[in-house]
Amino acid sequence: LIQVPFRLDRIVSSFTIRIGTDYNENAFGAKVYNSNNPQGFLVDGKMDSNELNNFNPEFDNWRLLTGECGTFMCRTILPADVKKYINVKMGYVDDITRNDPPESSPGTVGYIYQEWNIGAVPRGKYYMFIDFPWIPNYKKGDEMNYVNYRDHLVKIRSGNLEGINQATLIPNIGKKYKGGWTD
């Protein structure tokens, strides 16, 4: 939930929130992917020309890091009522020498981030959803299963009773649900 007390661009030129995952040297050898960069990038603590020139900064649908350390995915869902006001910028940094305090391990490693400029968002309450699943035994392409389980609600049936798994209702996160089981 983000609660905006007033239009922030009335008093500041921008108001930016940065969201991302920064790893340490234990992630070296892993690869990072997102829906805009399916070829992926090797996490080695050094920005090479491929990473500098070929990272697609458009708003993505998912991003993940996978390697010996496991597979960690992140997905951000911005409802249409707020997305139209937010300027989203994506970025990628893999530089063990670049500090980004506060942190317990130095460096900025395998860091795919989003910056949201929320300055133009009108006053109000906005629900956004950020999902962080760990994917066991990951194979390239598995990320779509995790995207689909949020986008296609699971129906549960017991005898004549049927309901929808309400934990997956993204647009109404944080709100009370009416109904429940139906015949």
mmCIF file of C-alpha atoms in Angstrom:
data_model
loop_
_atom_site.group_PDB
_atom_site.id
_atom_site.type_symbol
_atom_site.label_atom_id
_atom_site.label_comp_id
_atom_site.label_asym_id
_atom_site.label_seq_id
_atom_site.Cartn_x
_atom_site.Cartn_y
_atom_site.Cartn_z
ATOM 1 C CA LEU A 1 0.000 0.000 0.000
ATOM 2 C CA ILE A 2 1.279 3.447 -0.901
ATOM 3 C CA GLN A 3 -0.645 6.347 0.561
ATOM 4 C CA VAL A 4 -0.017 9.643 -1.206
ATOM 5 C CA PRO A 5 -1.084 12.602 0.965
ATOM 6 C CA PHE A 6 -0.944 15.126 -1.930
ATOM 7 C CA ARG A 7 0.566 15.524 -5.408
ATOM 8 C CA LEU A 8 4.252 15.417 -4.562
ATOM 9 C CA ASP A 9 5.336 17.245 -7.739
ATOM 10 C CA ARG A 10 3.692 20.378 -6.340
ATOM 11 C CA ILE A 11 6.630 20.758 -3.929
ATOM 12 C CA VAL A 12 9.472 18.593 -5.382
ATOM 13 C CA SER A 13 10.673 18.042 -8.940
ATOM 14 C CA SER A 14 10.643 14.264 -8.507
ATOM 15 C CA PHE A 15 9.940 11.692 -5.826
ATOM 16 C CA THR A 16 11.581 8.382 -6.681
ATOM 17 C CA ILE A 17 11.335 4.984 -5.016
ATOM 18 C CA ARG A 18 13.947 2.375 -6.001
ATOM 19 C CA ILE A 19 13.131 -1.323 -5.654
ATOM 20 C CA GLY A 20 15.541 -4.140 -6.451
ATOM 21 C CA THR A 21 17.622 -7.013 -5.174
ATOM 22 C CA ASP A 22 21.370 -6.616 -4.619
ATOM 23 C CA TYR A 23 23.454 -9.747 -4.035
ATOM 24 C CA ASN A 24 27.019 -10.393 -2.873
ATOM 25 C CA GLU A 25 29.970 -12.413 -4.170
ATOM 26 C CA ASN A 26 28.099 -15.666 -3.355
ATOM 27 C CA ALA A 27 26.051 -14.971 -6.503
ATOM 28 C CA PHE A 28 29.113 -14.946 -8.809
ATOM 29 C CA GLY A 29 28.578 -17.433 -11.641
ATOM 30 C CA ALA A 30 24.789 -17.026 -11.551
ATOM 31 C CA LYS A 31 22.820 -15.422 -14.365
ATOM 32 C CA VAL A 32 20.227 -12.678 -14.159
ATOM 33 C CA TYR A 33 17.292 -12.516 -16.554
ATOM 34 C CA ASN A 34 14.159 -10.481 -16.912
ATOM 35 C CA SER A 35 11.288 -10.580 -19.379
ATOM 36 C CA ASN A 36 13.010 -7.876 -21.471
ATOM 37 C CA ASN A 37 16.445 -9.526 -21.421
ATOM 38 C CA PRO A 38 15.862 -13.268 -21.933
ATOM 39 C CA GLN A 39 19.480 -13.836 -23.016
ATOM 40 C CA GLY A 40 20.544 -12.988 -19.457
ATOM 41 C CA PHE A 41 23.767 -11.628 -18.041
ATOM 42 C CA LEU A 42 26.536 -13.403 -16.106
ATOM 43 C CA VAL A 43 26.908 -12.175 -12.530
ATOM 44 C CA ASP A 44 30.635 -11.640 -11.996
ATOM 45 C CA GLY A 45 30.922 -8.260 -10.289
ATOM 46 C CA LYS A 46 32.099 -6.489 -13.468
ATOM 47 C CA MET A 47 29.989 -4.502 -15.912
ATOM 48 C CA ASP A 48 30.984 -5.503 -19.432
ATOM 49 C CA SER A 49 30.026 -3.886 -22.737
ATOM 50 C CA ASN A 50 27.209 -6.415 -23.280
ATOM 51 C CA GLU A 51 25.597 -5.427 -19.965
ATOM 52 C CA LEU A 52 26.156 -1.711 -20.557
ATOM 53 C CA ASN A 53 24.866 -1.683 -24.137
ATOM 54 C CA ASN A 54 22.213 -4.400 -24.254
ATOM 55 C CA PHE A 55 20.151 -4.113 -21.064
ATOM 56 C CA ASN A 56 16.586 -3.220 -22.146
ATOM 57 C CA PRO A 57 15.301 -0.637 -19.610
ATOM 58 C CA GLU A 58 11.571 -0.961 -20.416
ATOM 59 C CA PHE A 59 9.243 -1.926 -17.558
ATOM 60 C CA ASP A 60 9.454 -5.704 -17.212
ATOM 61 C CA ASN A 61 7.025 -8.462 -16.253
ATOM 62 C CA TRP A 62 9.481 -10.444 -14.080
ATOM 63 C CA ARG A 63 13.177 -10.669 -13.178
ATOM 64 C CA LEU A 64 15.250 -13.459 -11.632
ATOM 65 C CA LEU A 65 18.704 -14.582 -10.562
ATOM 66 C CA THR A 66 19.585 -18.268 -10.914
ATOM 67 C CA GLY A 67 22.711 -20.273 -10.154
ATOM 68 C CA GLU A 68 24.372 -22.375 -7.458
ATOM 69 C CA CYS A 69 22.839 -20.010 -4.890
ATOM 70 C CA GLY A 70 19.318 -21.007 -6.021
ATOM 71 C CA THR A 71 16.693 -19.173 -8.056
ATOM 72 C CA PHE A 72 15.069 -16.018 -6.768
ATOM 73 C CA MET A 73 12.380 -14.255 -8.807
ATOM 74 C CA CYS A 74 10.750 -10.862 -8.423
ATOM 75 C CA ARG A 75 7.613 -9.586 -10.089
ATOM 76 C CA THR A 76 6.022 -6.158 -9.742
ATOM 77 C CA ILE A 77 2.380 -5.538 -10.592
ATOM 78 C CA LEU A 78 1.190 -1.952 -10.814
ATOM 79 C CA PRO A 79 -2.590 -1.602 -11.209
ATOM 80 C CA ALA A 80 -3.705 0.572 -14.130
ATOM 81 C CA ASP A 81 -5.156 3.264 -11.802
ATOM 82 C CA VAL A 82 -1.647 4.143 -10.591
ATOM 83 C CA LYS A 83 0.603 2.891 -13.419
ATOM 84 C CA LYS A 84 -0.563 5.683 -15.723
ATOM 85 C CA TYR A 85 0.935 8.244 -13.299
ATOM 86 C CA ILE A 86 4.253 6.500 -12.548
ATOM 87 C CA ASN A 87 7.355 6.911 -14.674
ATOM 88 C CA VAL A 88 9.184 3.551 -14.322
ATOM 89 C CA LYS A 89 12.869 3.203 -15.187
ATOM 90 C CA MET A 90 14.663 -0.166 -15.098
ATOM 91 C CA GLY A 91 18.388 -0.541 -14.525
ATOM 92 C CA TYR A 92 21.094 -3.145 -14.059
ATOM 93 C CA VAL A 93 24.383 -2.922 -12.145
ATOM 94 C CA ASP A 94 26.970 -5.672 -11.607
ATOM 95 C CA ASP A 95 29.959 -3.921 -10.040
ATOM 96 C CA ILE A 96 31.686 -5.316 -6.931
ATOM 97 C CA THR A 97 33.537 -1.999 -6.474
ATOM 98 C CA ARG A 98 30.378 0.153 -6.367
ATOM 99 C CA ASN A 99 29.131 0.660 -2.834
ATOM 100 C CA ASP A 100 25.452 1.221 -2.116
ATOM 101 C CA PRO A 101 25.215 1.674 1.665
ATOM 102 C CA PRO A 102 23.846 0.595 3.994
ATOM 103 C CA GLU A 103 24.949 -2.959 3.293
ATOM 104 C CA SER A 104 26.780 -5.781 5.035
ATOM 105 C CA SER A 105 28.654 -6.866 1.884
ATOM 106 C CA PRO A 106 30.325 -4.271 -0.348
ATOM 107 C CA GLY A 107 29.493 -3.947 -4.006
ATOM 108 C CA THR A 108 26.408 -3.827 -6.192
ATOM 109 C CA VAL A 109 26.102 -7.349 -7.605
ATOM 110 C CA GLY A 110 23.488 -8.661 -10.079
ATOM 111 C CA TYR A 111 21.242 -5.730 -9.207
ATOM 112 C CA ILE A 112 18.192 -5.336 -11.464
ATOM 113 C CA TYR A 113 16.164 -2.469 -10.103
ATOM 114 C CA GLN A 114 13.122 -0.325 -10.815
ATOM 115 C CA GLU A 115 12.876 3.370 -10.089
ATOM 116 C CA TRP A 116 9.357 4.701 -9.728
ATOM 117 C CA ASN A 117 8.916 8.448 -9.998
ATOM 118 C CA ILE A 118 5.625 8.858 -8.141
ATOM 119 C CA GLY A 119 5.615 12.673 -8.136
ATOM 120 C CA ALA A 120 2.574 12.931 -10.441
ATOM 121 C CA VAL A 121 0.420 10.401 -8.564
ATOM 122 C CA PRO A 122 -2.762 12.095 -7.278
ATOM 123 C CA ARG A 123 -3.664 12.038 -3.606
ATOM 124 C CA GLY A 124 -5.029 8.656 -2.507
ATOM 125 C CA LYS A 125 -4.286 5.063 -1.489
ATOM 126 C CA TYR A 126 -2.806 2.713 -4.072
ATOM 127 C CA TYR A 127 -2.260 -1.014 -3.804
ATOM 128 C CA MET A 128 0.723 -2.473 -5.592
ATOM 129 C CA PHE A 129 1.990 -6.010 -5.507
ATOM 130 C CA ILE A 130 5.567 -7.283 -5.386
ATOM 131 C CA ASP A 131 6.012 -11.061 -5.404
ATOM 132 C CA PHE A 132 9.314 -12.767 -4.444
ATOM 133 C CA PRO A 133 9.081 -16.538 -5.085
ATOM 134 C CA TRP A 134 12.028 -18.934 -4.696
ATOM 135 C CA ILE A 135 11.845 -21.376 -7.607
ATOM 136 C CA PRO A 136 13.086 -24.898 -6.795
ATOM 137 C CA ASN A 137 14.840 -26.895 -9.554
ATOM 138 C CA TYR A 138 14.549 -23.993 -12.010
ATOM 139 C CA LYS A 139 14.735 -24.576 -15.759
ATOM 140 C CA LYS A 140 14.608 -21.709 -18.261
ATOM 141 C CA GLY A 141 10.941 -21.074 -19.030
ATOM 142 C CA ASP A 142 9.687 -21.960 -15.521
ATOM 143 C CA GLU A 143 9.181 -18.277 -14.754
ATOM 144 C CA MET A 144 5.987 -18.337 -16.828
ATOM 145 C CA ASN A 145 4.444 -20.858 -14.405
ATOM 146 C CA TYR A 146 4.947 -18.345 -11.595
ATOM 147 C CA VAL A 147 3.557 -15.482 -13.675
ATOM 148 C CA ASN A 148 0.533 -17.583 -14.669
ATOM 149 C CA TYR A 149 -0.408 -18.675 -11.155
ATOM 150 C CA ARG A 150 -0.936 -14.997 -10.250
ATOM 151 C CA ASP A 151 -2.715 -14.130 -13.480
ATOM 152 C CA HIS A 152 -5.044 -17.173 -13.608
ATOM 153 C CA LEU A 153 -6.891 -17.696 -10.361
ATOM 154 C CA VAL A 154 -7.044 -21.189 -8.881
ATOM 155 C CA LYS A 155 -10.540 -22.578 -8.337
ATOM 156 C CA ILE A 156 -11.026 -24.880 -5.381
ATOM 157 C CA ARG A 157 -13.898 -27.365 -5.299
ATOM 158 C CA SER A 158 -15.100 -29.591 -2.477
ATOM 159 C CA GLY A 159 -18.335 -31.449 -3.221
ATOM 160 C CA ASN A 160 -20.862 -28.825 -4.335
ATOM 161 C CA LEU A 161 -18.832 -25.931 -2.921
ATOM 162 C CA GLU A 162 -16.508 -23.935 -5.133
ATOM 163 C CA GLY A 163 -14.328 -20.922 -4.415
ATOM 164 C CA ILE A 164 -11.382 -18.957 -5.748
ATOM 165 C CA ASN A 165 -8.049 -18.943 -3.956
ATOM 166 C CA GLN A 166 -8.232 -15.377 -2.664
ATOM 167 C CA ALA A 167 -4.511 -15.187 -1.944
ATOM 168 C CA THR A 168 -3.996 -14.615 -5.660
ATOM 169 C CA LEU A 169 -6.418 -11.718 -6.130
ATOM 170 C CA ILE A 170 -3.858 -9.058 -7.040
ATOM 171 C CA PRO A 171 -6.005 -5.993 -7.788
ATOM 172 C CA ASN A 172 -7.620 -6.116 -4.359
ATOM 173 C CA ILE A 173 -4.590 -6.834 -2.169
ATOM 174 C CA GLY A 174 -5.192 -5.444 1.297
ATOM 175 C CA LYS A 175 -8.953 -5.144 0.877
ATOM 176 C CA LYS A 176 -11.536 -7.367 2.496
ATOM 177 C CA TYR A 177 -13.177 -9.867 0.147
ATOM 178 C CA LYS A 178 -16.914 -10.436 0.054
ATOM 179 C CA GLY A 179 -18.492 -13.744 -0.651
ATOM 180 C CA GLY A 180 -16.234 -16.741 -0.280
ATOM 181 C CA TRP A 181 -17.646 -20.183 -0.953
ATOM 182 C CA THR A 182 -20.547 -20.492 -3.375
ATOM 183 C CA ASP A 183 -22.840 -23.352 -4.445
#
